[in-house]
Coordinates of C-alpha atoms and ligand atoms in Angstrom, one line a residue:
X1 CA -96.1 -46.9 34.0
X2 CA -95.9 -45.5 37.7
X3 CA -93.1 -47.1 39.2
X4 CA -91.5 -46.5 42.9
X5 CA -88.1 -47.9 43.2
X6 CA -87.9 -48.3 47.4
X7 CA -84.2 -48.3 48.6
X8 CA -81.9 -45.8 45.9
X9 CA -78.3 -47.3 46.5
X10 CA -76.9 -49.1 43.2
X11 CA -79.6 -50.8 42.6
X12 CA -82.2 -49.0 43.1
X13 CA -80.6 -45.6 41.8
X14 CA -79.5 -47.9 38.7
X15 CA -83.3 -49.7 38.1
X16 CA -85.2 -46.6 38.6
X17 CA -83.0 -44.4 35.9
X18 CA -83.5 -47.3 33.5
X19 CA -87.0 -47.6 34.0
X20 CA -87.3 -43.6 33.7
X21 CA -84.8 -43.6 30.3
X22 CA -87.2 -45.8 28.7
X23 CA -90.4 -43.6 29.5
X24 CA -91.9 -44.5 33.0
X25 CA -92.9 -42.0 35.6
X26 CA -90.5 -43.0 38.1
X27 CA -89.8 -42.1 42.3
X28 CA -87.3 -43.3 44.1
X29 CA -87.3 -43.4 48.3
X30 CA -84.8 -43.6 50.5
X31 CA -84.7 -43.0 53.9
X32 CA -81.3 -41.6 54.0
X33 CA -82.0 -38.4 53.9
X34 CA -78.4 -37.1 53.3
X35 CA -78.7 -39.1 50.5
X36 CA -81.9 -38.2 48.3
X37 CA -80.9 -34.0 49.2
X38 CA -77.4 -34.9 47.3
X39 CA -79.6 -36.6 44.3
X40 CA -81.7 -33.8 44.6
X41 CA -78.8 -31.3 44.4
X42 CA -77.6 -32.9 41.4
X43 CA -75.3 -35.3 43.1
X44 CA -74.6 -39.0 42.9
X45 CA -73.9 -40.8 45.8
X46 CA -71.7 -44.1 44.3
X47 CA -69.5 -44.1 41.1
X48 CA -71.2 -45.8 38.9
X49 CA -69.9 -45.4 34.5
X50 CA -72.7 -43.2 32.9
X51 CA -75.1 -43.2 35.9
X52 CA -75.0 -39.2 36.6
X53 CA -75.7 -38.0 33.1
X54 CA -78.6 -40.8 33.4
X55 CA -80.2 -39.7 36.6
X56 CA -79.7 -35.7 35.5
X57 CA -81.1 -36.5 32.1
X58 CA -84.5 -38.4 33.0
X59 CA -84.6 -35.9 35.9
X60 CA -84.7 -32.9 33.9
X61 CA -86.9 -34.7 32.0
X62 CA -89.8 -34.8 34.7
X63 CA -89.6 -39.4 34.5
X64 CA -87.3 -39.5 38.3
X65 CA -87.6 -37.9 40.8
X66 CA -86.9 -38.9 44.7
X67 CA -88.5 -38.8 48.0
X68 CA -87.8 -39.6 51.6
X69 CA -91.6 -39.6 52.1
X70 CA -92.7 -42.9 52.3
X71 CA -96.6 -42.2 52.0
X72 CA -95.9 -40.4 48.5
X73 CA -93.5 -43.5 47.4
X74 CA -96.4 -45.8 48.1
X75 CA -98.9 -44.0 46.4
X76 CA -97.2 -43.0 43.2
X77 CA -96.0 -46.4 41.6
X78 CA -98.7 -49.2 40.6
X79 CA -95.3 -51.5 40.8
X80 CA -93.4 -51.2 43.7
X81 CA -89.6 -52.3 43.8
X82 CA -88.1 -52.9 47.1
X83 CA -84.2 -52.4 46.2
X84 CA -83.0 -51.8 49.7
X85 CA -79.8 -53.4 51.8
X86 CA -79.9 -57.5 52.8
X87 CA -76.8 -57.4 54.8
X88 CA -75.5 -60.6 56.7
X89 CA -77.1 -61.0 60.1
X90 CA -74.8 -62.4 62.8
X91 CA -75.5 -66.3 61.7
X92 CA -74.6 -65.4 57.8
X93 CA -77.9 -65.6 57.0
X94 CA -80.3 -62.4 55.0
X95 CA -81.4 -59.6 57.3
X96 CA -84.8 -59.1 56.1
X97 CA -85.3 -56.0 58.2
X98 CA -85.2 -53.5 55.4
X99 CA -87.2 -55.8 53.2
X100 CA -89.5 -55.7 55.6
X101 CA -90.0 -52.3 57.1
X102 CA -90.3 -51.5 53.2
X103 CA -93.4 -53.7 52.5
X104 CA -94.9 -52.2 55.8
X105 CA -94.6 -49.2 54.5
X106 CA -96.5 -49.9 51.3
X107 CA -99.3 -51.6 53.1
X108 CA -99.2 -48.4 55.2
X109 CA -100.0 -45.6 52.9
X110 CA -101.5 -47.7 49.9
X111 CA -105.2 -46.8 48.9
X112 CA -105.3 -49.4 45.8
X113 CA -103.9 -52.7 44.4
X114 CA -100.1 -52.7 43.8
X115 CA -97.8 -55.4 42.5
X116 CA -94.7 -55.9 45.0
X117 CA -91.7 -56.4 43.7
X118 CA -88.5 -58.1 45.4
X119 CA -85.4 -57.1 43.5
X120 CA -83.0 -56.9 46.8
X121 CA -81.2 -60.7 46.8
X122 CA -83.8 -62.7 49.4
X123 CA -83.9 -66.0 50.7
X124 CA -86.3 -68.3 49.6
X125 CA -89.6 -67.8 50.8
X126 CA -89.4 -64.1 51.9
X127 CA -92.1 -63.4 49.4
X128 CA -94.4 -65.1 51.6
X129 CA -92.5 -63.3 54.9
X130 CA -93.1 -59.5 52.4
X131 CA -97.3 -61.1 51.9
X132 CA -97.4 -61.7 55.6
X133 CA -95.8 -58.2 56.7
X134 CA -98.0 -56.4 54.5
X135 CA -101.4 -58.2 55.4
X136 CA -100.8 -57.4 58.5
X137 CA -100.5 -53.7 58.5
X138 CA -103.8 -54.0 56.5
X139 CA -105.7 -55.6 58.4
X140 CA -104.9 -53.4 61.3
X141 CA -106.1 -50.7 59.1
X142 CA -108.9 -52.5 58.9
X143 CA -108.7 -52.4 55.3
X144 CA -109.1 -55.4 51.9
X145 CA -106.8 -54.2 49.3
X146 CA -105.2 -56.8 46.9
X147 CA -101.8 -56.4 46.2
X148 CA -99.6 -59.1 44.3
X149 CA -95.7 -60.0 45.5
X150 CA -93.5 -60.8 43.1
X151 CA -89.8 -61.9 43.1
X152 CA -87.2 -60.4 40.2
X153 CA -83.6 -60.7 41.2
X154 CA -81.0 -58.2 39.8
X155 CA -78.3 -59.4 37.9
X156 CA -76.6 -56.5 37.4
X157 CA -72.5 -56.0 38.0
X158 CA -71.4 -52.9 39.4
X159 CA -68.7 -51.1 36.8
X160 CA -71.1 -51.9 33.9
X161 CA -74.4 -52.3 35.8
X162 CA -76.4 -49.7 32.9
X163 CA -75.7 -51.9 30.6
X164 CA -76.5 -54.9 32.0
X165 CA -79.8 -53.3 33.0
X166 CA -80.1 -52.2 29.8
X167 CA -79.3 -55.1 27.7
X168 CA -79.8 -58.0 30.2
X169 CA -78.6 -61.8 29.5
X170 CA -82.2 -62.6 31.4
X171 CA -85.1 -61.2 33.4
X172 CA -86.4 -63.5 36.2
X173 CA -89.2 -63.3 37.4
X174 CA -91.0 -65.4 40.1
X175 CA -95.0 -64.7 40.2
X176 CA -97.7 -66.7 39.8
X177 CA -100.7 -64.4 39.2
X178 CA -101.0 -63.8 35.5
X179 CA -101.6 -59.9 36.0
X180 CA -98.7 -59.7 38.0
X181 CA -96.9 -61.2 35.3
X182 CA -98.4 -59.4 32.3
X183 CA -97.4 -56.4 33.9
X184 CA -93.9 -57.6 34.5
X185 CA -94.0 -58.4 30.6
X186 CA -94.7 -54.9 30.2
X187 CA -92.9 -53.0 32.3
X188 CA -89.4 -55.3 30.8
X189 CA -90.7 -55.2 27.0
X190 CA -88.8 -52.1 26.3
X191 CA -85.0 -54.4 27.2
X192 CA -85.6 -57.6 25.5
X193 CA -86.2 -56.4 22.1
X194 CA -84.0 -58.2 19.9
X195 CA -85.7 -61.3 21.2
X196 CA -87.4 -62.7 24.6
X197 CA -84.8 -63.1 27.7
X198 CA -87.9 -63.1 30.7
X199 CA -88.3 -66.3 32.3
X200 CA -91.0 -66.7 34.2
X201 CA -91.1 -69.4 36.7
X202 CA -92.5 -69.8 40.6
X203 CA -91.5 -67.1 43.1
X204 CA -88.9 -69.7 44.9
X205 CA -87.3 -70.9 42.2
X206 CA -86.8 -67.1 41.1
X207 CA -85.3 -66.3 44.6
X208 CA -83.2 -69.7 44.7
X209 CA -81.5 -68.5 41.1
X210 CA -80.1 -65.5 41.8
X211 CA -78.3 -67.5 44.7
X212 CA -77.7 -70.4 43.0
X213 CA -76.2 -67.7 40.1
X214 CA -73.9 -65.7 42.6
X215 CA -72.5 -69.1 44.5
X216 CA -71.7 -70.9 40.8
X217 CA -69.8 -67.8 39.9
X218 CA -67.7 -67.7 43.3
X219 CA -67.5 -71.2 42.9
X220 CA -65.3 -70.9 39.8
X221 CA -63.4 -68.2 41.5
X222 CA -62.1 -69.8 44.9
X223 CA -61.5 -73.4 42.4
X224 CA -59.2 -71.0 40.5
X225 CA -57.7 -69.9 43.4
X226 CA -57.4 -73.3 45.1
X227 CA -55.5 -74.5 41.7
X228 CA -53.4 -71.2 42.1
X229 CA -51.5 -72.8 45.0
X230 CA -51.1 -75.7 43.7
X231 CA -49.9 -74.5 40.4
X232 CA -46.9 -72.4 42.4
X233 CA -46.0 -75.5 44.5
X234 CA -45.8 -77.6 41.3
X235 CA -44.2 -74.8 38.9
X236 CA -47.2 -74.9 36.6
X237 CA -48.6 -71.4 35.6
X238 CA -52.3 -71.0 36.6
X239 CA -53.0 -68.3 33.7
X240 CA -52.2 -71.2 30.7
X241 CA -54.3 -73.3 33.0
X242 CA -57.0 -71.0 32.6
X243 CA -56.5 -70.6 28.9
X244 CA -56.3 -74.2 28.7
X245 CA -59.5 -74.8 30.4
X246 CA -61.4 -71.8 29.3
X247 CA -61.1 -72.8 26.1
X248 CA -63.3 -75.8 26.5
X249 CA -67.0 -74.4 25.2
X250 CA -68.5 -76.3 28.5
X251 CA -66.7 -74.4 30.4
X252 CA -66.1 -70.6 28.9
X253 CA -63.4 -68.1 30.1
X254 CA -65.3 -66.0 32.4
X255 CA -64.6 -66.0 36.2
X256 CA -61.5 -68.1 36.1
X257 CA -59.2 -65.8 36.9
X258 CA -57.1 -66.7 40.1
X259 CA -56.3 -63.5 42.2
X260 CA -56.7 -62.1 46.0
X261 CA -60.0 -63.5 46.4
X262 CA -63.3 -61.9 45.8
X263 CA -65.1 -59.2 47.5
X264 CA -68.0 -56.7 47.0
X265 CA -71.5 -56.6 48.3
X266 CA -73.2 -59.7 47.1
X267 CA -70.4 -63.0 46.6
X268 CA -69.6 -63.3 50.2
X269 CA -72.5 -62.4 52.0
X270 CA -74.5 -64.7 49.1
X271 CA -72.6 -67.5 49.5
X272 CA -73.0 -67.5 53.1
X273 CA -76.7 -66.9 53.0
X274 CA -76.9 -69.9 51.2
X275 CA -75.0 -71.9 53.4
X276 CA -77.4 -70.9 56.0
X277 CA -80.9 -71.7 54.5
X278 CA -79.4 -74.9 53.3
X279 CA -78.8 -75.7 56.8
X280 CA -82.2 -74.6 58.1
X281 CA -83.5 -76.9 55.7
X282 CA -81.5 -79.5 56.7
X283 CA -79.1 -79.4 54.0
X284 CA -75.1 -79.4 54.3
X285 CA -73.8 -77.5 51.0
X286 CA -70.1 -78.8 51.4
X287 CA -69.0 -77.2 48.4
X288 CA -69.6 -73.5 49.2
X289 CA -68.2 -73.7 52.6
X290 CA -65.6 -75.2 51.0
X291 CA -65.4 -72.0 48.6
X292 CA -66.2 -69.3 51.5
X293 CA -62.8 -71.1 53.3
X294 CA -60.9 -70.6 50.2
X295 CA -61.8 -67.3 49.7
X296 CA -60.7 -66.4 53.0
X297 CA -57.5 -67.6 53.1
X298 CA -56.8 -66.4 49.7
X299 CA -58.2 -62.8 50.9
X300 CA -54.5 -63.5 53.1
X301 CA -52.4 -65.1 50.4
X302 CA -50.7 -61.1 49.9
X303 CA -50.2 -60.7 53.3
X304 CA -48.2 -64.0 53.9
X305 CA -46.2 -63.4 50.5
X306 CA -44.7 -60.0 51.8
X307 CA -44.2 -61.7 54.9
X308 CA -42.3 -64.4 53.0
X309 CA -40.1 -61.3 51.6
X310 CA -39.9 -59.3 54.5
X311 CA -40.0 -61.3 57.9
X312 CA -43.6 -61.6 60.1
X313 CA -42.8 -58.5 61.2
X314 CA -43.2 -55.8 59.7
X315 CA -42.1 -52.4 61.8
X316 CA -40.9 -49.6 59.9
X317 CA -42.1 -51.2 56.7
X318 CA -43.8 -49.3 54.3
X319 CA -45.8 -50.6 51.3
X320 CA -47.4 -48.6 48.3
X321 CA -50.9 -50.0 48.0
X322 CA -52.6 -50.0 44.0
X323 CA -56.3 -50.6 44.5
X324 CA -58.8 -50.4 47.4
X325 CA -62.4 -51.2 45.2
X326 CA -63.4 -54.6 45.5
X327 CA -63.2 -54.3 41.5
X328 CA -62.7 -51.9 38.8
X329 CA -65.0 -49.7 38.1
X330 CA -66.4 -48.7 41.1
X331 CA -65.9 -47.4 44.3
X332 CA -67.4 -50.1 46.7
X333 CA -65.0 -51.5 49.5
X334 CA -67.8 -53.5 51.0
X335 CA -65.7 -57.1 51.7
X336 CA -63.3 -55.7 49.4
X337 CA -60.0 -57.9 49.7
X338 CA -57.9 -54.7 50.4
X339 CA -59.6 -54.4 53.5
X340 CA -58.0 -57.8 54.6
X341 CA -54.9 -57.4 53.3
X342 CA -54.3 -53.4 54.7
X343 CA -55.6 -55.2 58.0
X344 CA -52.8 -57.7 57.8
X345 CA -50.6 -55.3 57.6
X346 CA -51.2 -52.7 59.8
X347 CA -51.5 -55.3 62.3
X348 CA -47.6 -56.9 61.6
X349 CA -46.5 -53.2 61.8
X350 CA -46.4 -51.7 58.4
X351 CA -47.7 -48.3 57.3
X352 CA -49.2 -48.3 53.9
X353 CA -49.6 -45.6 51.0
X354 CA -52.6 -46.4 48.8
X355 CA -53.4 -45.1 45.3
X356 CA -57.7 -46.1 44.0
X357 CA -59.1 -44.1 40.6
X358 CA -62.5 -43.6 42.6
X359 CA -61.8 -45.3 46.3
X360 CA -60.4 -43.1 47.9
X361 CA -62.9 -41.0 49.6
X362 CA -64.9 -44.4 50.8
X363 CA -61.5 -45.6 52.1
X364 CA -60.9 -42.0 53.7
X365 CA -64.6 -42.6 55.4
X366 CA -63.8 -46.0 56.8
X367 CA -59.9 -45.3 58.1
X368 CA -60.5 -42.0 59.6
X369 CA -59.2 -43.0 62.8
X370 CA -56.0 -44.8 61.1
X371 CA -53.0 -42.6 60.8
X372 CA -50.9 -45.4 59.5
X373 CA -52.3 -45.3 55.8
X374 CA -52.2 -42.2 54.0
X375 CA -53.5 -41.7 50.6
X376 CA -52.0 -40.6 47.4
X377 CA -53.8 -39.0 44.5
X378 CA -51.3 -40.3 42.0
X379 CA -50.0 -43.8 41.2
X380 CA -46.4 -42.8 41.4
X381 CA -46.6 -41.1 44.3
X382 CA -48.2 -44.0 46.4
X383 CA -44.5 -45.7 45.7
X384 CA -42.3 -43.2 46.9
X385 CA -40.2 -44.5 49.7
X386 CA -41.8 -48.2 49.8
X387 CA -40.7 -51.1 50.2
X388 CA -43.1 -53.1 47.8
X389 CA -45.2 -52.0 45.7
X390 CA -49.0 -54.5 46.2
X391 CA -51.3 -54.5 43.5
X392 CA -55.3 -55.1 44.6
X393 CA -57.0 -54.3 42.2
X394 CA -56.9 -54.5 38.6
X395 CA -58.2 -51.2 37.3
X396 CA -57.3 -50.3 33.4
X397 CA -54.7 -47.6 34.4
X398 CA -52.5 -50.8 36.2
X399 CA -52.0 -52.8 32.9
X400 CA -49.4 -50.4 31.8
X401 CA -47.8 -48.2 34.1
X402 CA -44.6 -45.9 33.8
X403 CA -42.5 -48.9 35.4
X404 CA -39.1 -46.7 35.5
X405 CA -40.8 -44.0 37.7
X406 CA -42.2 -46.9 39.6
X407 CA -38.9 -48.7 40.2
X408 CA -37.7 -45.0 41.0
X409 CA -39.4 -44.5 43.9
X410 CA -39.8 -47.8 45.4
X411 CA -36.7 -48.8 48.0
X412 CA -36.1 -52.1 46.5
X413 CA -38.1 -52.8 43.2
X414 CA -40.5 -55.5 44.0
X415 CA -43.9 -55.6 43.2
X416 CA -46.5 -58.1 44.7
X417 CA -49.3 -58.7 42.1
X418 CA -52.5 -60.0 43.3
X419 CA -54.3 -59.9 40.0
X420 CA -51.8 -60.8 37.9
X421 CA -51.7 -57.8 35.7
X422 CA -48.5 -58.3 34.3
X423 CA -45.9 -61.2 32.1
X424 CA -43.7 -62.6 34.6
X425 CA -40.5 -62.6 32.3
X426 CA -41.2 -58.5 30.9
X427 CA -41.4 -57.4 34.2
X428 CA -38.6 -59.1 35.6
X429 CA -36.4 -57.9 32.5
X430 CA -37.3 -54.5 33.6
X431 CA -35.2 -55.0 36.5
X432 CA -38.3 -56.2 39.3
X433 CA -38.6 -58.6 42.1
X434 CA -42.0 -60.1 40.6
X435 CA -44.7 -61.9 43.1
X436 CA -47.8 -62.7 41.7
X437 CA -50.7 -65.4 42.1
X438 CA -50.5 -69.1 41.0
X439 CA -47.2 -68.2 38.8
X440 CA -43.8 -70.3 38.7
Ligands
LIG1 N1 -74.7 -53.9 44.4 C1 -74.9 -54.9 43.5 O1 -74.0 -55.1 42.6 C2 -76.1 -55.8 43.5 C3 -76.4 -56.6 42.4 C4 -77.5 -57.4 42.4 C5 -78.3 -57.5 43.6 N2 -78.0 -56.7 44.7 C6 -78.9 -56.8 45.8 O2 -79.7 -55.6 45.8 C7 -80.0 -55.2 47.1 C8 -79.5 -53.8 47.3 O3 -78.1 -53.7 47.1 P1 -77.4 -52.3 47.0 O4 -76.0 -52.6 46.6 O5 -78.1 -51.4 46.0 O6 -77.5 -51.7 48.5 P2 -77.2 -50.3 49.0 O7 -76.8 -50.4 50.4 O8 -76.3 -49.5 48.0 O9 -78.6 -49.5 48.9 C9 -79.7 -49.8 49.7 C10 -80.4 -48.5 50.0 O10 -81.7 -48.9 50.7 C11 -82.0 -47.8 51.6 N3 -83.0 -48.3 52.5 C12 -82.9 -49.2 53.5 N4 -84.1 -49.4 54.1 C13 -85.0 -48.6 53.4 C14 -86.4 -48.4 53.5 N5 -87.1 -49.1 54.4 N6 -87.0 -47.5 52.7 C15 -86.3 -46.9 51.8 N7 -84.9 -47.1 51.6 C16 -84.3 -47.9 52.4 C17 -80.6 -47.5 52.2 O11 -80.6 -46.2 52.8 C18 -79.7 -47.6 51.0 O12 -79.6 -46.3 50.4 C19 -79.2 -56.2 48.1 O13 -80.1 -57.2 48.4 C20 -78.2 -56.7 47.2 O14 -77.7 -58.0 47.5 C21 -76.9 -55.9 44.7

C-alpha cells in the first residue's frame, strides 16, 4: 500500500518504518525541516532501541523515504496518518492545531479519495473537527472528492515502541465505513498474525479508549504512590504491598510501582485532557484530578526528603543527579519528574551534577542558560564531591552499580532513591544513608 505518515517524531518515525519493514511504499512529512535533512543524512532524531538500523534498512530499501513537501505527502499515500504533536493548550485541554493544519493540508493537494487516519491521541469528536477542516478546503477548491476519517490510537511505549508496533496487544480502530475498515484490515494484517487483535468499533469510542487506557494506567501509578506515604508513616514497605497485591490475577503487577511520579509526553497531558472534555461535557472526573494532584506532589516528594536531610536551604549544596529521561530507554524529558525535582533544587540553592545513558544532549538543549548543573558522562563522576547521591530514573546500568567508588566520591554516603532500585538492608550494610520511596 501507499502510505504517508504526517508528523515523523516517535510516532510517526516509529509507524512509518513498521509499515515500510513489512512491505508498504511509505513517506513521511514533517515540517521541521532540520529534521527530515538529519533523516535524510542518515540521522535519527530521538533514541529510540532498534529504530536507526530500521529507518536505514527500509530506506535503502526504496519502502521510506521523507519529505517536507506537503503536496507530494498528500498525493503519495491512499492512507494518510496524521502522527503530529497534541500538546496541552493553556486550559489542559488537546491543541488540535497540528491535527488540523495536517488535514488541511491533505484536502489541499489531494486529487482522489484517501482514508484519514488519526493516530496522534485526540479528544473525542475531532474526527468530525479533521471531516469539517478538510471539507472545507475542498469546497473552496471547488472540488467533490470523498475521503474517509478514521480514528486508530497508538499504543505504543517509548523504550520498546518497535515492538509494541510490531507485535501489538490490540489495534483500535474507530470507522464506520466498511472500505475504510477493510483497508484498515489490510494495511494491520501483516501484525496480528498469530491471531486477530483489531477491534473495530465507532470513531468515539476509539478516541475515548486510548484516554480511558492512559488515565487507568496513571491511575494505578499516583494510588501506588498515595499508598507509598502512607506505607512510610506506618512502617509498612510499599514494594511487599505491591507484591502482595500484584499477585491477585484481577489485578496483575504492572504499573504498581511507587516512585517520583510519572512523566513523559502522553500520562500527564492525557490525564488532563480528560479532565477537561469531561468537564465540557458536564462531567466532574474526581478520580483523575485526584491522580493529577498526586502526581504532582509526588513529582516533589525527592525534593522535600533532601530537605529533610539537609535543611530548606540548600546553598553550597551539591547533589549528583542519576537519571534525567522520564523513563529508561529513551531520551524524552518532556514532563519528565527530573525536571521538577532539578527545579526544586536549584531554586533552594543547590548546584547539581547529572549523569543520563542517552539524556544528556536534550537536557544540555533545555538548561543552556543554567550554569548551576553540569553534566557528567560517567556515573561515578556525577558523585564526586556531592553531598547525596538522587536517583530519577531507573535505567538498567543503576541496578548494580560499583557502590565503593560511589561511596568514594560522595561527601557523606547517602543516596536518595526515587525508584527504589535497591534492598534497603544491602545497601545500608554497605555502609549508606538509604532514602527511598514508601520504605520503613
Ligand atoms: N510518544 C509516545 O510515546 C506516544 C505514544 C502514543 C501516542 N502518542 C501521541 O502521538 C502524537 C505524536 O506524539 P509524538 O511523541 O510522536 O510527538 P513528537 O512531538 O515527537 O512528533 C510530532 C511531529 O509532528 C511534526 N508536525 C507538527 N505539525 C505538522 C504538520 N502540520 N505536518 C507535518 N508534521 C508536523 C512536528 O514537527 C514533530 O516532528 C501525540 O498526539 C501523542 O500524544 C505518543
Amino acid at each position: 500500500m501507499r502510505i504517508t505518515v504526517i508528523g515523523s517524531g516517535y510516532v510517526g518515525l516509529v509507524t512509518g518504518a513498521c509499515l515500510a519493514e513489512v512491505g508498504n511504499d511509505v513517506l513521511c512529512l514533517d515540517i521541521d525541516q532540520a529534521k527530515i535533512d538529519m533523516i535524510n543524512a542518515g540521522g535519527i532524531p530521538i533514541h529510540e532501541p532498534g529504530l536507526d538500523q530500521l529507518v536505514a534498512r527500509n530506506m535503502a530499501g526504496g519502502r521510506l523515504a521523507f519529505t517536507s513537501d506537503p503536496a507530494r505527502a498528500s498525493s503519495h499515500g491512499r492512507v494518510q496518518f496524521i502522527a503530529v504533536g497534541t500538546p496541552p493548550d493553556e486550559d489542559g485541554s488537546a491543541d488540535l492545531k497540528y491535527v488540523i493544519a495536517a488535514a488541511r493540508n491533505i484536502a489541499r493537494h489531494m486529487t482522489d479519495y484517501k482514508i484519514v487516519v488519526d493516530k496522534s491521541t485526540v479528544p473525542v469528536g475531532t474526527a468530525d473537527k479533521v471531516r469539517e477542516a478538510m471539507a472545507s478546503v475542498l469546497a473552496e477548491r471547488g472540488e467533490e472528492i470523498p475521503f474517509s476519517v478514521v480514528s486508530n490510537p497508538e499504543f505504543l511505549k517509548e523504550g520498546a515502541a518497535i515492538d509494541d508496533f510490531m507485535s501489538p496487544d490490540r489495534i483500535v480502530i474507530g470507522a464506520d465505513e466498511p472500505r475504510a475498515i477493510e483497508a484498515m484490515r489490510t494495511l494491520y494484517s501483516p501484525f496480528v498474525r498469530n491471531h486477530d487483535r483489531l477491534l473495530v468499533m465507532n470513531v468515539r469510542s476509539a478516541e475515548l479508549t486510548k484516554y480511558a487506557a492512559n488515565s487507568m494506567l496513571a491511575t494505578r501509578i499516583s494510588f501506588m504512590n498515595e499508598l507509598s506515604v502512607l506505607a512510610e508513616r506506618v512502617g509498612a514497605d510499599i514494594e511487599a504491598v505491591r507484591v502482595g497485591i500484584g499477585s491477585d490475577s484481577r489485578i496483575g503487577y504492572s504499573f504498581l510501582y511507587a516512585g517520583c511520579g510519572y512523566g513523559g509526553s502522553c500520562f500527564p497531558k492525557d490525564v488532563k485532557a480528560l479532565v477537561r472534555t469531561a468537564a465540557d461535557n458536564g462531567v466532574d472526573l474526581d478520580i483523575l484530578r485526584a491522580v493529577e494532584g498526586a502526581n504532582d506532589r509526588q513529582k516533589r516528594l525527592l525534593v522535600d526528603k533532601v530537605k529533610k536531610l539537609f535543611g530548606e536551604r540548600l546553598h553550597g549544596r551539591h547533589f549528583a543527579l542519576w537519571g534525567l529521561a522520564f523513563k529508561p530507554k529513551t531520551d524524552d524529558m518532556r514532563e519528565a519528574a527530573s525536571r521538577e525535582i532539578i527545579a526544586g533544587l536549584l531554586a533552594a540553592g543547590a548546584t547539581i551534577t547529572a549523569y543520563d545513558p542517552v539524556a544528556t544532549d536534550e537536557a544540555k538543549r533545555i538548561y543552556a542558560e543554567e550554569s548551576r548543573i553540569t553534566f557528567s558522562i560517567r556515573p561515578l563522576d556525577a558523585c564526586q564531591g556531592a553531598d547525596a547521591l538522587i536517583i530519577v530514573t531507573e535505567w538498567k546500568e543503576f541496578r548494580s552499580p560499583d557502590f565503593d567508588g560511589v561511596r568514594e566520591r560522595l561527601k557523606q554516603p547517602v543516596i536518595i532513591d526515587g525508584r527504589n532500585m535497591y534492598v534497603p538492608r544491602d545497601i545500608r550494610e554497605l555502609g549508606f544513608e538509604y532514602i527511598s520511596i514508601g520504605r520503613p
